[in-house]
Coordinates of C-alpha atoms and ligand atoms in Angstrom, one line a residue:
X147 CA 85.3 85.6 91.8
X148 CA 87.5 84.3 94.7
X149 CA 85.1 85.5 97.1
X150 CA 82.7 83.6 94.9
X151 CA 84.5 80.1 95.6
X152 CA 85.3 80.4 98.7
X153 CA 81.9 81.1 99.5
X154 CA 80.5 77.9 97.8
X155 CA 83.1 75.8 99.3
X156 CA 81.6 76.6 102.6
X157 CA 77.9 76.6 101.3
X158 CA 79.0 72.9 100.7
X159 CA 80.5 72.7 104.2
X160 CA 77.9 73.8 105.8
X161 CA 74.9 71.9 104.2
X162 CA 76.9 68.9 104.6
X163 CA 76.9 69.7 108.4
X164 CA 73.2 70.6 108.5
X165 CA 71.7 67.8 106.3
X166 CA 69.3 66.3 109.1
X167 CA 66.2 67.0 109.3
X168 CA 65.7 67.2 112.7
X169 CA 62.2 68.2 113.4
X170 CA 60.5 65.9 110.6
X171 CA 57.1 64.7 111.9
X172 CA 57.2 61.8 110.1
X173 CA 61.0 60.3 110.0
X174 CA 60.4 57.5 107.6
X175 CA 58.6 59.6 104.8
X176 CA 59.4 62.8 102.6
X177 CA 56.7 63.9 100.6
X178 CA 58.8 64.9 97.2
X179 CA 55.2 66.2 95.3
X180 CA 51.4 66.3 95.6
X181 CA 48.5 66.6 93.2
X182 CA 45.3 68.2 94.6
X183 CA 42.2 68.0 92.6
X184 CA 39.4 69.6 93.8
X185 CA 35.7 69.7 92.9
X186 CA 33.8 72.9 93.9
X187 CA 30.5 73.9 93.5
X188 CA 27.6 76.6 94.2
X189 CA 25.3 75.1 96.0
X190 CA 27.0 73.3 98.9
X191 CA 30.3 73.8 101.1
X192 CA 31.1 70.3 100.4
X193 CA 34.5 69.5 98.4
X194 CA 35.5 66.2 96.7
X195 CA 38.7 66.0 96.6
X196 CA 41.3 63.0 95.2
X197 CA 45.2 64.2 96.3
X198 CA 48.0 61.9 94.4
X199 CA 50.8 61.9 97.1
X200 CA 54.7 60.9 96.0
X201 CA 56.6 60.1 98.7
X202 CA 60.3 58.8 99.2
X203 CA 60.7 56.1 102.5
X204 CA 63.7 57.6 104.2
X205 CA 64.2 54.4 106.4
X206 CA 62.4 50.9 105.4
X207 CA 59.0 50.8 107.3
X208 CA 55.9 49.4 106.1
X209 CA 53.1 52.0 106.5
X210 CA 53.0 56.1 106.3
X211 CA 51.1 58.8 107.9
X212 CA 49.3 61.9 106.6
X213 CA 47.3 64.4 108.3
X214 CA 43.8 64.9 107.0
X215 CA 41.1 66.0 109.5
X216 CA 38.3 63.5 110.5
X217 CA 34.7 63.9 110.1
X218 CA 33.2 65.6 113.1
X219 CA 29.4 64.3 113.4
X220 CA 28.7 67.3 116.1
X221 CA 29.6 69.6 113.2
X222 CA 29.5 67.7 110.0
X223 CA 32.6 69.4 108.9
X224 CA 36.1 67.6 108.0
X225 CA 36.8 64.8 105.3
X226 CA 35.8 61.1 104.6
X227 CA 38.2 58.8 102.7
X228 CA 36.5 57.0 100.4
X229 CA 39.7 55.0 99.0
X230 CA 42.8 54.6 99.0
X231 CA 45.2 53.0 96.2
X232 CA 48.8 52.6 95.5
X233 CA 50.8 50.1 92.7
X234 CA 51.8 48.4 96.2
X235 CA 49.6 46.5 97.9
X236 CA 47.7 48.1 100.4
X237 CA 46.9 45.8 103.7
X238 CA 44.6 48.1 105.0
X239 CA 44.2 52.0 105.8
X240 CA 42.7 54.1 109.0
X241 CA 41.3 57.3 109.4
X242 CA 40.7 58.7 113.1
X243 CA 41.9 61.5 115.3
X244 CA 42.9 63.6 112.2
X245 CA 45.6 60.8 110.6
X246 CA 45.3 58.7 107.6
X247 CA 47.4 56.0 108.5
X248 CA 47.8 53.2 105.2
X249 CA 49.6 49.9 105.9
X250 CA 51.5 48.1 102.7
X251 CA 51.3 44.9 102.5
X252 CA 55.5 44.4 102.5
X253 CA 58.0 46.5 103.6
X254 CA 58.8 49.1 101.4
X255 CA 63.4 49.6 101.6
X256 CA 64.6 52.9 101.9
X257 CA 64.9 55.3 99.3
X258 CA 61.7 53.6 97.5
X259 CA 59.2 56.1 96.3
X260 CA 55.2 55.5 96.4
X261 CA 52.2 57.1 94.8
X262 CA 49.2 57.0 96.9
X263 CA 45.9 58.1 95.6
X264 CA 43.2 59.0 97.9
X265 CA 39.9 60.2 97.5
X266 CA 38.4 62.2 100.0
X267 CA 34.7 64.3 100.3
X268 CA 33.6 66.5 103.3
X269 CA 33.2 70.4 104.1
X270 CA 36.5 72.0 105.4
X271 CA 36.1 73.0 109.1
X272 CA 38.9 75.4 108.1
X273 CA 42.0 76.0 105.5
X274 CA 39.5 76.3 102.6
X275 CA 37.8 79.2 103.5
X276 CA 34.1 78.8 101.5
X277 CA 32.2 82.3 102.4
X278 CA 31.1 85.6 100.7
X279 CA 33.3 88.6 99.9
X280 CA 32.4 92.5 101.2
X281 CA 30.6 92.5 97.8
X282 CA 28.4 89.5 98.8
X283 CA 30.5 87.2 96.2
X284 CA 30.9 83.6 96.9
X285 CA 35.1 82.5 97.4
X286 CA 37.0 80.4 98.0
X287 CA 40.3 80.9 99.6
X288 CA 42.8 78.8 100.7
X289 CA 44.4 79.9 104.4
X290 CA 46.6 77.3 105.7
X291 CA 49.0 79.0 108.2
X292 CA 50.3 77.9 110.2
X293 CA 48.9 73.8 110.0
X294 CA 45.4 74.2 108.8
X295 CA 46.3 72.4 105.5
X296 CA 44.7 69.5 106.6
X297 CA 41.7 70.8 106.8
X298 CA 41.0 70.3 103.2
X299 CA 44.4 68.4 101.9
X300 CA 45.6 65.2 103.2
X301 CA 49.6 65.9 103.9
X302 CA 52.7 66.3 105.9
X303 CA 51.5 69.1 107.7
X304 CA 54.0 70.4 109.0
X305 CA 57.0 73.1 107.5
X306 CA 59.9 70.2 107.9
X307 CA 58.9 68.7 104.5
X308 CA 58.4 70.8 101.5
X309 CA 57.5 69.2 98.4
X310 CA 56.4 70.3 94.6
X311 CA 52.6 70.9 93.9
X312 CA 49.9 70.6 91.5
X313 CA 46.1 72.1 92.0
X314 CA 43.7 70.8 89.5
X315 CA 40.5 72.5 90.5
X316 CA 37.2 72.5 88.9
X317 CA 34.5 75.1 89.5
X318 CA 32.0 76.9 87.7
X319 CA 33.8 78.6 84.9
X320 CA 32.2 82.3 86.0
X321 CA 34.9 82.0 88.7
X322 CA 38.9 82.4 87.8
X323 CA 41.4 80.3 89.6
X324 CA 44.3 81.5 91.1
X325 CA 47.0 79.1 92.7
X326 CA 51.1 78.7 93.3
X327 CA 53.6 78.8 90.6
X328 CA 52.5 78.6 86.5
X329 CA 49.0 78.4 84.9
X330 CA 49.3 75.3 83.3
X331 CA 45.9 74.4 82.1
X332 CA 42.6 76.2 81.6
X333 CA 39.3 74.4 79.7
X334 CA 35.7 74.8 79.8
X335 CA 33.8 71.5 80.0
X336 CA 30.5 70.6 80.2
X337 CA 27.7 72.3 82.9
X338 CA 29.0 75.1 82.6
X339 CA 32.3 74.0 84.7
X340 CA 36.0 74.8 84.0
X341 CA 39.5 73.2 85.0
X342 CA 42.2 75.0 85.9
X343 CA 45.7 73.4 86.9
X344 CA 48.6 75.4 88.0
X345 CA 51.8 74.0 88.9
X346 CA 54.5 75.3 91.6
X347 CA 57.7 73.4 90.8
X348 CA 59.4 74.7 93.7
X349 CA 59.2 72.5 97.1
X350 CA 57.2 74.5 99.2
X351 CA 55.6 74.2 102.7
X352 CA 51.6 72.7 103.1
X353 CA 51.4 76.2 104.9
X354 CA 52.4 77.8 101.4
X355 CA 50.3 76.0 99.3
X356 CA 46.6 77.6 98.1
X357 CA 44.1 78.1 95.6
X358 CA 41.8 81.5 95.2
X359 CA 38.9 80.7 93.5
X360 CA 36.6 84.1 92.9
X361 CA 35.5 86.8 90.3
X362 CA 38.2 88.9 90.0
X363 CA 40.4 91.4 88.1
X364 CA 43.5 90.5 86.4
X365 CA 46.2 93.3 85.9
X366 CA 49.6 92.1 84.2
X367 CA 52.0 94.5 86.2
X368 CA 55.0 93.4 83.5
X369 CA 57.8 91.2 84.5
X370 CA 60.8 92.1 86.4
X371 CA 63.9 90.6 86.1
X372 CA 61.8 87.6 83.7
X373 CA 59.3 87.0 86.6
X374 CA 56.2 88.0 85.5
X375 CA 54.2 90.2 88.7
X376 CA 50.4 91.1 88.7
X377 CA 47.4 91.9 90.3
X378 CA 44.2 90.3 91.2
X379 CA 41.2 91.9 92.9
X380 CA 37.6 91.4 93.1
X381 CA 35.9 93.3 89.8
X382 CA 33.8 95.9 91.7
X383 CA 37.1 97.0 93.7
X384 CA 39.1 97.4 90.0
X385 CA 40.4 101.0 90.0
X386 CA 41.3 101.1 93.4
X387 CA 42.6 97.6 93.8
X388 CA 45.0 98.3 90.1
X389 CA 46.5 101.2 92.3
X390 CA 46.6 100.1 95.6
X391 CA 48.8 97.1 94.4
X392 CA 50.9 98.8 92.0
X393 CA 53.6 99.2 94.5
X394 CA 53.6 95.0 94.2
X395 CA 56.6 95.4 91.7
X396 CA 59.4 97.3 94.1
X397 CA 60.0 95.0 96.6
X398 CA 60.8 92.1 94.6
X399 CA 62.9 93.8 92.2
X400 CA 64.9 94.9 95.7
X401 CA 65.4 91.7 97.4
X402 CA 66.4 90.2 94.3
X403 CA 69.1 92.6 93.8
X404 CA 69.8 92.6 97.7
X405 CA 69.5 88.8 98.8
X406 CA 69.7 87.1 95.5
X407 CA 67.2 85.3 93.1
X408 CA 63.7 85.4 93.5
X409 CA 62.8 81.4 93.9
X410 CA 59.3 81.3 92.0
X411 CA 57.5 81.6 89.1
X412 CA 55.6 84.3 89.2
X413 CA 54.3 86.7 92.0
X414 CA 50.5 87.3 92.3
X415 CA 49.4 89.5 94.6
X416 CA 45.8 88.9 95.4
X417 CA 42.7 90.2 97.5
X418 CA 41.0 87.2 99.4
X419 CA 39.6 86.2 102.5
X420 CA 42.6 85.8 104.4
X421 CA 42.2 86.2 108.5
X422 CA 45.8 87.9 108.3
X423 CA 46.4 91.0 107.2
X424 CA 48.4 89.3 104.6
X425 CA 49.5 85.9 104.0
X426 CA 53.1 85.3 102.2
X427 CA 51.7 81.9 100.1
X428 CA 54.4 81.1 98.0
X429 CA 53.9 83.3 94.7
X430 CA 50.8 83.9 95.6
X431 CA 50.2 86.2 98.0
X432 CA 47.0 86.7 99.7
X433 CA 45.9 89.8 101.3
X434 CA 42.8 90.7 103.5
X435 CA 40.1 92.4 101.5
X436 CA 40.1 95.4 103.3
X437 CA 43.7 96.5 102.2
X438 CA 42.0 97.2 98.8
X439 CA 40.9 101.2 100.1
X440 CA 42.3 103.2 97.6
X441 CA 44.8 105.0 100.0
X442 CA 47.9 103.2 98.6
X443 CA 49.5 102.9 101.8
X444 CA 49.9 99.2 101.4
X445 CA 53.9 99.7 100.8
X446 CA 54.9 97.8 104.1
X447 CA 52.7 95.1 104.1
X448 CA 53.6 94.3 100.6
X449 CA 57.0 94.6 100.9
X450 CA 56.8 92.4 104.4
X451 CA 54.5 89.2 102.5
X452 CA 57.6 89.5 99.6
X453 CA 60.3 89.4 101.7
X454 CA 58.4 86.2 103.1
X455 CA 59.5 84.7 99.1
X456 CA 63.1 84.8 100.6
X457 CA 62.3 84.0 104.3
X458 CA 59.8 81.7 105.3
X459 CA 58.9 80.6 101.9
X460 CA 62.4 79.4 100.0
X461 CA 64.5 79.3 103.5
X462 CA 61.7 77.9 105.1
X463 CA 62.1 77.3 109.7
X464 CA 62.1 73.6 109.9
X465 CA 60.4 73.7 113.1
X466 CA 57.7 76.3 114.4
X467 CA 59.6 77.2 117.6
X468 CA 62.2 78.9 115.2
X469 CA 59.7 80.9 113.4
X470 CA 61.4 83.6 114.2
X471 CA 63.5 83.3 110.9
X472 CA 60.7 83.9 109.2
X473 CA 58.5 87.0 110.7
X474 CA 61.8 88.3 111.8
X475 CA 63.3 88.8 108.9
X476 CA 60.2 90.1 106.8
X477 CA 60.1 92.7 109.8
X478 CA 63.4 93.8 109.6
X479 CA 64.1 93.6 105.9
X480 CA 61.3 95.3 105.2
X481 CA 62.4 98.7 107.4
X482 CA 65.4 98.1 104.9
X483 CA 62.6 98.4 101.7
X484 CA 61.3 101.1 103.5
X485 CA 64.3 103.2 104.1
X486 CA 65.6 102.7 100.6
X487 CA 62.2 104.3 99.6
X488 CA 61.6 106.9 101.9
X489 CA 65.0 107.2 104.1
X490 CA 66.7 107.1 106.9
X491 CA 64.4 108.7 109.4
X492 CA 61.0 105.8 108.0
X493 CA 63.8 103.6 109.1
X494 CA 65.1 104.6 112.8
X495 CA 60.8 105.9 113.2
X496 CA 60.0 102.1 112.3
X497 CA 62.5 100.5 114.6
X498 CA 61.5 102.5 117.7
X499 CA 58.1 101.8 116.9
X500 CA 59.2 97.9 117.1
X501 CA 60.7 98.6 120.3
X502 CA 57.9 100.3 122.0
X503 CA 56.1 97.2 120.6
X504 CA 58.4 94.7 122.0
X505 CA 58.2 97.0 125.5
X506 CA 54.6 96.7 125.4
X507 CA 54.4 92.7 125.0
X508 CA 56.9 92.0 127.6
X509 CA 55.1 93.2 130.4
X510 CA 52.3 90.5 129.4
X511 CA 54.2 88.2 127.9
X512 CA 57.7 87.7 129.7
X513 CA 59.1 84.8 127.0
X514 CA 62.3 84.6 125.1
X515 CA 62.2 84.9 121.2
X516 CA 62.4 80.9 120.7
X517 CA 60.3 79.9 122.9
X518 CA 59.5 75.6 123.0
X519 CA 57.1 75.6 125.5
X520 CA 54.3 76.7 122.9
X521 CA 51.8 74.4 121.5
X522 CA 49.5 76.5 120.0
X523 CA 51.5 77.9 116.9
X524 CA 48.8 80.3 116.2
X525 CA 50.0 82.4 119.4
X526 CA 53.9 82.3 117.8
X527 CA 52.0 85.6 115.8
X528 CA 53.5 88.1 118.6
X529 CA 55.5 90.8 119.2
X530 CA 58.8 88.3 119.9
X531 CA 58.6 86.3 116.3
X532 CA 57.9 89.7 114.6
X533 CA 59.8 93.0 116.4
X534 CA 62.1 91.5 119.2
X535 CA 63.8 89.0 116.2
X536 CA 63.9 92.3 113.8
X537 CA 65.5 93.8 116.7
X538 CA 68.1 90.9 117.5
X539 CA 68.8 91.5 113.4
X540 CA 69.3 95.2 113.7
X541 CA 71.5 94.2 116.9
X542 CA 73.7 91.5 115.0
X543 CA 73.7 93.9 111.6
X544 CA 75.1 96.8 113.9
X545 CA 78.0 94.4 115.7
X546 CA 79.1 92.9 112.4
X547 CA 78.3 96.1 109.8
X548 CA 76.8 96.5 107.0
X549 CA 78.6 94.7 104.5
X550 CA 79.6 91.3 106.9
X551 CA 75.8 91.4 107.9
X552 CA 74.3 91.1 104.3
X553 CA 77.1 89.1 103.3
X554 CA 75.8 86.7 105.9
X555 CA 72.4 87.1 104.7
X556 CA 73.0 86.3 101.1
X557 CA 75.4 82.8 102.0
X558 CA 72.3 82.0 104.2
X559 CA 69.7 82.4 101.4
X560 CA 72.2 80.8 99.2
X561 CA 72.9 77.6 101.2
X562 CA 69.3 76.9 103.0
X563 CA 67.6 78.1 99.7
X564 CA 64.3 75.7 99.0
X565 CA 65.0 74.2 101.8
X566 CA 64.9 74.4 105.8
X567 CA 66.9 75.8 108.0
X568 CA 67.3 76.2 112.2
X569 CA 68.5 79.3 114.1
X570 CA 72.0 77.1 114.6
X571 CA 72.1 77.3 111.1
X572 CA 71.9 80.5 110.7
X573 CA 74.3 81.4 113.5
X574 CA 77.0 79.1 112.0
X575 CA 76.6 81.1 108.8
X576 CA 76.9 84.4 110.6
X577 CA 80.0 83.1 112.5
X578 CA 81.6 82.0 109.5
X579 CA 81.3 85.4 107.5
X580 CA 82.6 87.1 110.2
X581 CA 85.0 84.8 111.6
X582 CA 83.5 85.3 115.4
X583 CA 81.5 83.1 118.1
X584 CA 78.5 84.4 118.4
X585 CA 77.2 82.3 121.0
X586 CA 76.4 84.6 123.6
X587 CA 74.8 87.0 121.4
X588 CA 72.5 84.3 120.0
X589 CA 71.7 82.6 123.4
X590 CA 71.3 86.3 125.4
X591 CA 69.2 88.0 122.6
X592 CA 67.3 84.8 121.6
X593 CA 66.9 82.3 124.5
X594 CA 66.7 85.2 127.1
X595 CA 63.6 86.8 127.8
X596 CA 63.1 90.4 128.2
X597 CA 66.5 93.0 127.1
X598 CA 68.5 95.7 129.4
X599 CA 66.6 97.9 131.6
X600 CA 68.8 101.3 131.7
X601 CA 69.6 103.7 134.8
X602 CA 72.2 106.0 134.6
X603 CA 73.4 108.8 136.3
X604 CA 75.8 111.4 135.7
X605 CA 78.0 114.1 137.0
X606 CA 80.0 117.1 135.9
X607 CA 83.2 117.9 137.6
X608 CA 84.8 121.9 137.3
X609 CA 87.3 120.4 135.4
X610 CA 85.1 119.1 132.7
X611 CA 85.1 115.6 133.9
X612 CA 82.0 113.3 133.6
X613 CA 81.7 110.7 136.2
X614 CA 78.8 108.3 134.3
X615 CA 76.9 105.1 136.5
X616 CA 75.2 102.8 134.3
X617 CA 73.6 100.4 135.4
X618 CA 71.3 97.1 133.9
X619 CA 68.4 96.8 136.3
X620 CA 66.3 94.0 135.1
X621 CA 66.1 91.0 137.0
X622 CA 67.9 87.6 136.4
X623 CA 69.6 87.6 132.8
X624 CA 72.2 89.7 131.9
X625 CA 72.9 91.1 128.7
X626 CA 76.6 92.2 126.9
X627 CA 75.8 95.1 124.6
X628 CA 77.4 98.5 123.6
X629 CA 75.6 101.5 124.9
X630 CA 75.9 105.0 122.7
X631 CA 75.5 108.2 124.6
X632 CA 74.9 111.9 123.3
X633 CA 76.3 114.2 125.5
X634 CA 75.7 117.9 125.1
X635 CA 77.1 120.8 125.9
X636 CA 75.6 123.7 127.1
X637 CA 76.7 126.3 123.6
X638 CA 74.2 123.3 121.9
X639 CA 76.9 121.2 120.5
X640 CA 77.2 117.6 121.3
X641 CA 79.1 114.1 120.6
X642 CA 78.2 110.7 121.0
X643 CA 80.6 108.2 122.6
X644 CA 80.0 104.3 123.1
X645 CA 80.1 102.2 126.4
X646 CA 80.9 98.8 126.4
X647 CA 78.0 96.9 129.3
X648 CA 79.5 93.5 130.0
X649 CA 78.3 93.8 134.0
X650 CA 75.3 94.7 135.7
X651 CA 77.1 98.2 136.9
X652 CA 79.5 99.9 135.3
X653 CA 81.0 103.3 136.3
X654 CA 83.2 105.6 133.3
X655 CA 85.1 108.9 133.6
X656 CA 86.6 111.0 131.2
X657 CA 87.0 114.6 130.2
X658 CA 84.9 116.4 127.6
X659 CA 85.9 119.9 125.9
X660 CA 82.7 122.1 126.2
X661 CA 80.5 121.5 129.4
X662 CA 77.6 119.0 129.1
X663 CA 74.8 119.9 130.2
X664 CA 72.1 117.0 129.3
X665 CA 72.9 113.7 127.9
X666 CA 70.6 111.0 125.6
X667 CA 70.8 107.4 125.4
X668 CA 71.1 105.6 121.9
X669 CA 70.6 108.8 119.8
X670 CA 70.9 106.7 116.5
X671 CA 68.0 104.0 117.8
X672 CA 71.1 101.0 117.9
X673 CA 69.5 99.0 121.1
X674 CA 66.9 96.9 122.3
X675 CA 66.5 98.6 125.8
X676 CA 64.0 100.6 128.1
X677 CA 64.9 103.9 129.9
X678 CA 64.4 103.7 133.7
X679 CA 64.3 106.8 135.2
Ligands
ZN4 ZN1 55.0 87.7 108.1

C-alpha cells in the first residue's frame, strides 16, 4: 500500500512537470470530441459527410484550423465543404491546400469551448479505403495511420490531440458496421439503409479512429476481466477466420495483469483492407485479409496490435519523431507474450532475430532511433522504431532488472495513461523508479546511430591466465555497455563472466580453473552488437 502512495505522489509530480503539450499543431485549439456521420452507398465512391467538432481555445484567438483534404480536379478525389455553422458567428471560412480555416466573428477567451458543424461531400483519395475484398465484396475500411485521417474526416490530424468520438454511419443495411468503443445504436430506415452509431469515450488519436463497414461474421469470444473480446471476419472465411483469431483473448488478459487496466471498451479484432499487416485502431483492430489462412499462427501479430491498447493507443507519442514508444514497445512486449506462452528459447530466438534485423537496416539506413530529420512519417515504419527501440528496452530491462524495469513500465502507463507522452517522459519515470541518471543510456542508445561493433582477441597463459583485448570498432560514437563472455574449457565445461566497455579498447586478465579453449560473446542474447571477426 505504501508503495502504492508513494507511487501516486510522484505520478502527480511528474504529470505536473510534463503538462505541456509541446508538439500541438494547433496551439490555440484542443479538440475535446468529434461526431462523424457518414453517408455510404453502392453505387458511387463518393461520401457525404457532416463532422460536429468540440473544441476548447487554449489561448484567446479568433479563428481555428482543421485538416481536411482539398478537392483535387486532376483526380476528382478529396472533399468539398458545403457549410460551415457554429452558435458563434462565423465571419467567413476557407478551404485550400488541405486546411479548413473558419474565422469567428469575435474573439473567442481562453478556455471557451465551440461546436462547429461542417458538412462535407467528395471521394476519399485515401483513409477510407472504398474497394472489394479477396471475395469480390465491396468495403469499406477505415486506414488512417499515420495522418491520413483527413482524407475523409476534417480534424486535428495529428497524435498531440486526442479527443472522444462518435461514428454515425449509414449504409445499406446488408453491410454490418464496425467502429471504436460501444455499439450504441443500430435501426433500419427506409431504402433499404441502416444507422449504426458507436461511441469510443476514451480520447483517442485521429490515427486510431475507424469504421469497418462489410459483410462479415461476428463471433462473441466472451469477456475477460468485464471487457467483452470478439471476432469479425468476412462470412465466406468463417471457420477459418473463428480459429485463426481465437488466440485474440491471451494477450489482453496478459497485459492487463502485467501493465495494468485495459483502457477501452471492448476489443474487436477484425479482417479488413488494411495496407499493414495489422493496424492497432483503438479497440478495434484491423488486420490484413490475408492473415485469415487457417494456420493459426497469428499469435505475434495479435499480441503486437494489443499491446498497441497500452502503447501507442492509451500512452499515445505526442510527436511522430518519438514513435518509437509506440512500435517499440509492441515489439518488445510482445517477445514478453511470446515467452510466457512458449518459453524462454521463442524469447532469446525472437530477439536475435531483431538484431540481425536491426544489423541488416543499418547498413542502408545509418539513423539513430529518434530521428527529426524525417518528414515522411510513413518511412518511421523501420527496423529503428520497431527492433532497435525493442532492443534499447531489452538493454534498459537488463541494467535495471526485472522487477525495477516493469515497475517503471506500469508508473509510466499509469501517469501518461489516455494521454501523450515524450521519450523525456519516459526516461524521467525510469530514473525515478530506479533512483539513477540515465542520460547517457538514453542519448547513446537512442540519439546515436548504429551500436558496438565487437573485436576481441584472446590468449591463454600456462598458468591458466586469460589475457582478453576487446575492442569497439565502429566509427564515431561510442557506446558504455556490459559485455558477457562464455568461456570454455577444454573437458566441455564453461562460465560466463561480464566486462564492463566504457572505452573504445579495453584489455582484462584473470585466471580461470580449467583451461579455455573457445570463448562466445553474449551467450544469453543481452546486447545490441555485431561480431567482427
Ligand atoms: Zn505496431
Amino acid at each position: 500500500m505504501k508503495k502504492l502512495i508513494i507511487s501516486i505522489h510522484l505520478a502527480f509530480c511528474i504529470v505536473q512537470l510534463s503538462a505541456q503539450n509541446h508538439y500541438a499543431r494547433f496551439k490555440s485549439i484542443d479538440v475535446l470530441h468529434y461526431i462523424f456521420e457518414i453517408h455510404l452507398n453502392d453505387s458511387t465512391d463518393y461520401i457525404k459527410g457532416k463532422a460536429n467538432v468540440l473544441a476548447r481555445f487554449l489561448q484567446p484567438a479568433n479563428s481555428i484550423e482543421l485538416d481536411l483534404v482539398s478537392f483535387d480536379s486532376s483526380s476528382e478525389k478529396g472533399m468539398e465543404v458545403s457549410s460551415v455553422e457554429a452558435l458563434r458567428r462565423i465571419s467567413y471560412y476557407r478551404h485550400e491546400k488541405n486546411k479548413l480555416n473558419i474565422t469567428f466573428a469575435d474573439s473567442i477567451m481562453q478556455n471557451e469551448t465551440v461546436n462547429i458543424q461542417i458538412s462535407y461531400s467528395g471521394i476519399p483519395n485515401d483513409g477510407l479505403i472504398i474497394s472489394t475484398n479477396k471475395f469480390g465484396d465491396r468495403t469499406f475500411f477505415g486506414d488512417n495511420w499515420p495522418d491520413r485521417a483527413h482524407n475523409w474526416l476534417p480534424c486535428v490530424d495529428h497524435p498531440s490531440d486526442k479527443a472522444t468520438v462518435e461514428f454515425r454511419v449509414y449504409a445499406p443495411e446488408r453491410y454490418q458496421v464496425i467502429s471504436n468503443g460501444t455499439q450504441m445504436e443500430e435501426t433500419n430506415l427506409e431504402n433499404a439503409y441502416k444507422l449504426s452509431r458507436w461511441q469510443e469515450m476514451t480520447p483517442i488519436a485521429t490515427k486510431l479512429m475507424v469504421v469497418g463497414i462489410a459483410r462479415f461474421a461476428v463471433l462473441n469470444n466472451g469477456n475477460v476481466n468485464g471487457t467483452p473480446v470478439s471476432t469479425w471476419v468476412f462470412p465466406q472465411n468463417k471457420n477459418e477466420g473463428f480459429t485463426d483469431y481465437a488466440v485474440g483473448r491471451e494477450p489482453i488478459a496478459y497485459f492487463s495483469e502485467l501493465i495494468g487496466p485495459y483502457s477501452y471498451e471492448k476489443l474487436a479484432h477484425v479482417q479488413s483492407k488494411t495496407r499493414y499487416g495489422g493496424m492497432e485502431n483503438a479497440s478495434c483492430i484491423f488486420y490484413a485479409e490475408r492473415t485469415v489462412n487457417g494456420k493459426n499462427n497469428n499469435a505475434g501479430l495479435i499480441a503486437h496490435e494489443t499491446t498497441h491498447q497500452w502503447f501507442g493507443n492509451s500512452v499515445t507519442e505526442q510527436n511522430w519523431h518519438h514513435i518509437w514508444l509506440s512500435e517499440g514497445f509492441a515489439t518488445y512486449l510482445t517477445h514478453f507474450f511470446m515467452r510466457n506462452k512458449f518459453g524462454d528459447e521463442v524469447f532469446k530466438e525472437g530477439l536475435a532475430s531483431d538484431r540481425r534485423r536491426v544489423i541488416r537496416y543499418a547498413e542502408r539506413n545509418f539513423a539513430p532511433i529518434i530521428d527529426t530529420t524525417v518528414t515522411n512519417y510513413s518511412t518511421l515504419v523501420n527496423p529503428n522504431s520497431y527492433q532497435k527501440a525493442s532492443w534499447f528496452l531489452h538493454m534498459l530491462n537488463e541494467e535495471l532488472g526485472d522487477s525495477l524495469f516493469l515497475s517503471g513500465l506500469r508508473l509510466y502507463y499509469l501517469i501518461y495513461r489516455d494521454s501523450t507522452a515524450l521519450t523525456k517522459d519516459f526516461q524521467r519515470v525510469m530514473e525515478t523508479v530506479s533512483n539513477r541518471n540515465l542520460d547517457s543510456f538514453f542519448h547513446e542508445w537512442l540519439y546515436q546511430p548504429g551500436y558496438p561493433k565487437i573485436k576481441t582477441d584472446w590468449k591463454r597463459d600456462k598458468d591458466k591466465t586469460i589475457t582478453l583485448n576487446i575492442s569497439q570498432i565502429q566509427e564515431n560514437y561510442l557506446f558504455h555497455f556490459p559485455l558477457e563472455i562464455e568461456f570454455v574449457t577444454e573437458n566441455g565445461e564453461s562460465f560466463i563472466r561480464k566486462f564492463e566497455m566504457d572505452d573504445w579498447k579495453k584489455a582484462f586478465s584473470f585466471k580461470t580453473v580449467g583451461k579455455v579453449s573457445a570463448i562466445r560473446l553474449d551467450p544469453n542474447v543481452k546486447l545490441l552488437f555485431e561480431e567482427v571477426h
